[in-house]
Amino acid sequence: MVTSIDISEIRRPTGWSPIRRELGVMAFGINAWSADDGGQLVGEHDESASGQEELYIVLTGAARFTVDGDDLGAAAGTVVFVRDPSSKRAAIALEDGTTLLSVGGKA
């Protein structure tokens, strides 16, 4: 079975697009997050409890990731991989209309 969705059509007022929930993905976590300049894309967190690695792809706009206190600018097309589940990570939008895709799973 093949299913498709438009991220913008499932976007919640918080900027969260629950792709995993909408498609019923079971093998890994996958969601999208959208915000305008200065808005929170990914709240600070770690994945110690889940043990997941996370990969983020900036689809549109630009974002600033902070991982374990280090800042990283990421333009559209940039992939950011956080291997260590205990690493603290967060991201904010640097441009209006920024959207990123997050994918997570256990190694």
Coordinates of C-alpha atoms in Angstrom, one line a residue:
M1 CA 0.0 0.0 0.0
V2 CA 1.3 3.5 -0.9
T3 CA 0.0 6.6 0.9
S4 CA 0.9 10.2 0.4
I5 CA 0.2 13.4 2.3
D6 CA 1.0 17.1 1.9
I7 CA 2.8 18.3 5.1
S8 CA 1.1 21.6 5.0
E9 CA -2.4 19.9 5.1
I10 CA -1.7 18.1 8.4
R11 CA 0.2 21.0 10.1
R12 CA -1.1 21.9 13.5
P13 CA -1.2 25.4 14.9
T14 CA 1.9 24.6 16.8
G15 CA 3.8 24.0 13.6
W16 CA 3.9 20.2 14.1
S17 CA 3.0 18.0 11.2
P18 CA 2.4 14.5 12.7
I19 CA 3.5 12.4 9.7
R20 CA 4.0 9.2 11.7
R21 CA 0.6 9.4 13.2
E22 CA -1.1 10.3 9.9
L23 CA 0.5 7.6 7.9
G24 CA 0.7 4.9 10.6
V25 CA 4.5 4.5 10.3
M26 CA 5.7 1.9 12.7
A27 CA 9.4 1.3 11.9
F28 CA 10.7 4.8 12.9
G29 CA 9.6 8.2 14.1
I30 CA 9.0 10.9 11.5
N31 CA 7.5 14.3 11.8
A32 CA 7.8 17.8 10.3
W33 CA 8.1 21.1 12.2
S34 CA 7.5 24.6 10.7
A35 CA 8.0 28.1 12.1
D36 CA 8.7 31.6 11.1
D37 CA 11.9 33.6 11.9
G38 CA 12.8 33.2 15.5
G39 CA 10.2 30.5 16.2
Q40 CA 10.9 27.2 17.9
L41 CA 11.2 24.2 15.6
V42 CA 12.6 21.6 18.0
G43 CA 12.3 22.2 21.7
E44 CA 15.4 21.4 23.7
H45 CA 15.4 17.7 24.5
D46 CA 17.5 14.5 24.5
E47 CA 16.5 11.0 23.5
S48 CA 18.1 9.2 26.5
A49 CA 14.9 7.5 27.5
S50 CA 14.1 6.3 24.0
G51 CA 17.7 5.5 22.9
Q52 CA 17.0 7.0 19.4
E53 CA 19.3 8.6 17.0
E54 CA 17.8 11.6 15.2
L55 CA 18.3 13.0 11.7
Y56 CA 16.9 16.4 10.7
I57 CA 16.5 17.7 7.1
V58 CA 15.9 21.4 6.5
L59 CA 13.3 21.3 3.7
T60 CA 12.7 25.1 3.4
G61 CA 14.1 28.2 4.9
A62 CA 17.0 28.0 7.4
A63 CA 17.5 26.9 11.0
R64 CA 19.9 27.2 13.8
F65 CA 20.5 23.9 15.7
T66 CA 22.1 23.8 19.1
V67 CA 23.6 20.5 20.0
D68 CA 25.3 20.1 23.4
G69 CA 25.8 23.9 23.4
D70 CA 27.3 24.1 19.9
D71 CA 25.4 26.2 17.3
L72 CA 25.1 25.0 13.7
G73 CA 23.5 27.1 10.9
A74 CA 21.5 25.0 8.4
A75 CA 20.1 26.2 5.1
A76 CA 17.5 24.3 3.0
G77 CA 19.0 21.0 2.0
T78 CA 21.1 20.6 5.0
V79 CA 21.0 17.3 7.0
V80 CA 21.9 17.3 10.7
F81 CA 22.5 13.9 12.4
V82 CA 22.5 13.5 16.2
R83 CA 23.9 10.1 16.9
D84 CA 24.2 10.2 20.7
P85 CA 20.8 9.9 22.3
S86 CA 22.0 11.8 25.4
S87 CA 23.0 14.9 23.4
K88 CA 20.8 17.9 24.1
R89 CA 19.4 19.4 20.9
A90 CA 17.1 22.2 19.8
A91 CA 16.4 24.3 16.7
I92 CA 14.9 27.6 15.8
A93 CA 13.9 29.1 12.5
L94 CA 16.1 31.7 10.9
E95 CA 13.7 32.6 8.1
D96 CA 9.9 32.8 7.7
G97 CA 8.4 29.6 6.3
T98 CA 11.2 27.3 7.6
T99 CA 10.2 23.6 7.7
L100 CA 12.3 20.7 8.8
L101 CA 11.8 16.9 8.7
S102 CA 12.8 14.9 11.7
V103 CA 13.4 11.1 11.6
G104 CA 14.4 9.0 14.6
G105 CA 15.0 5.4 15.5
K106 CA 17.1 3.0 17.5
A107 CA 20.4 2.0 16.0

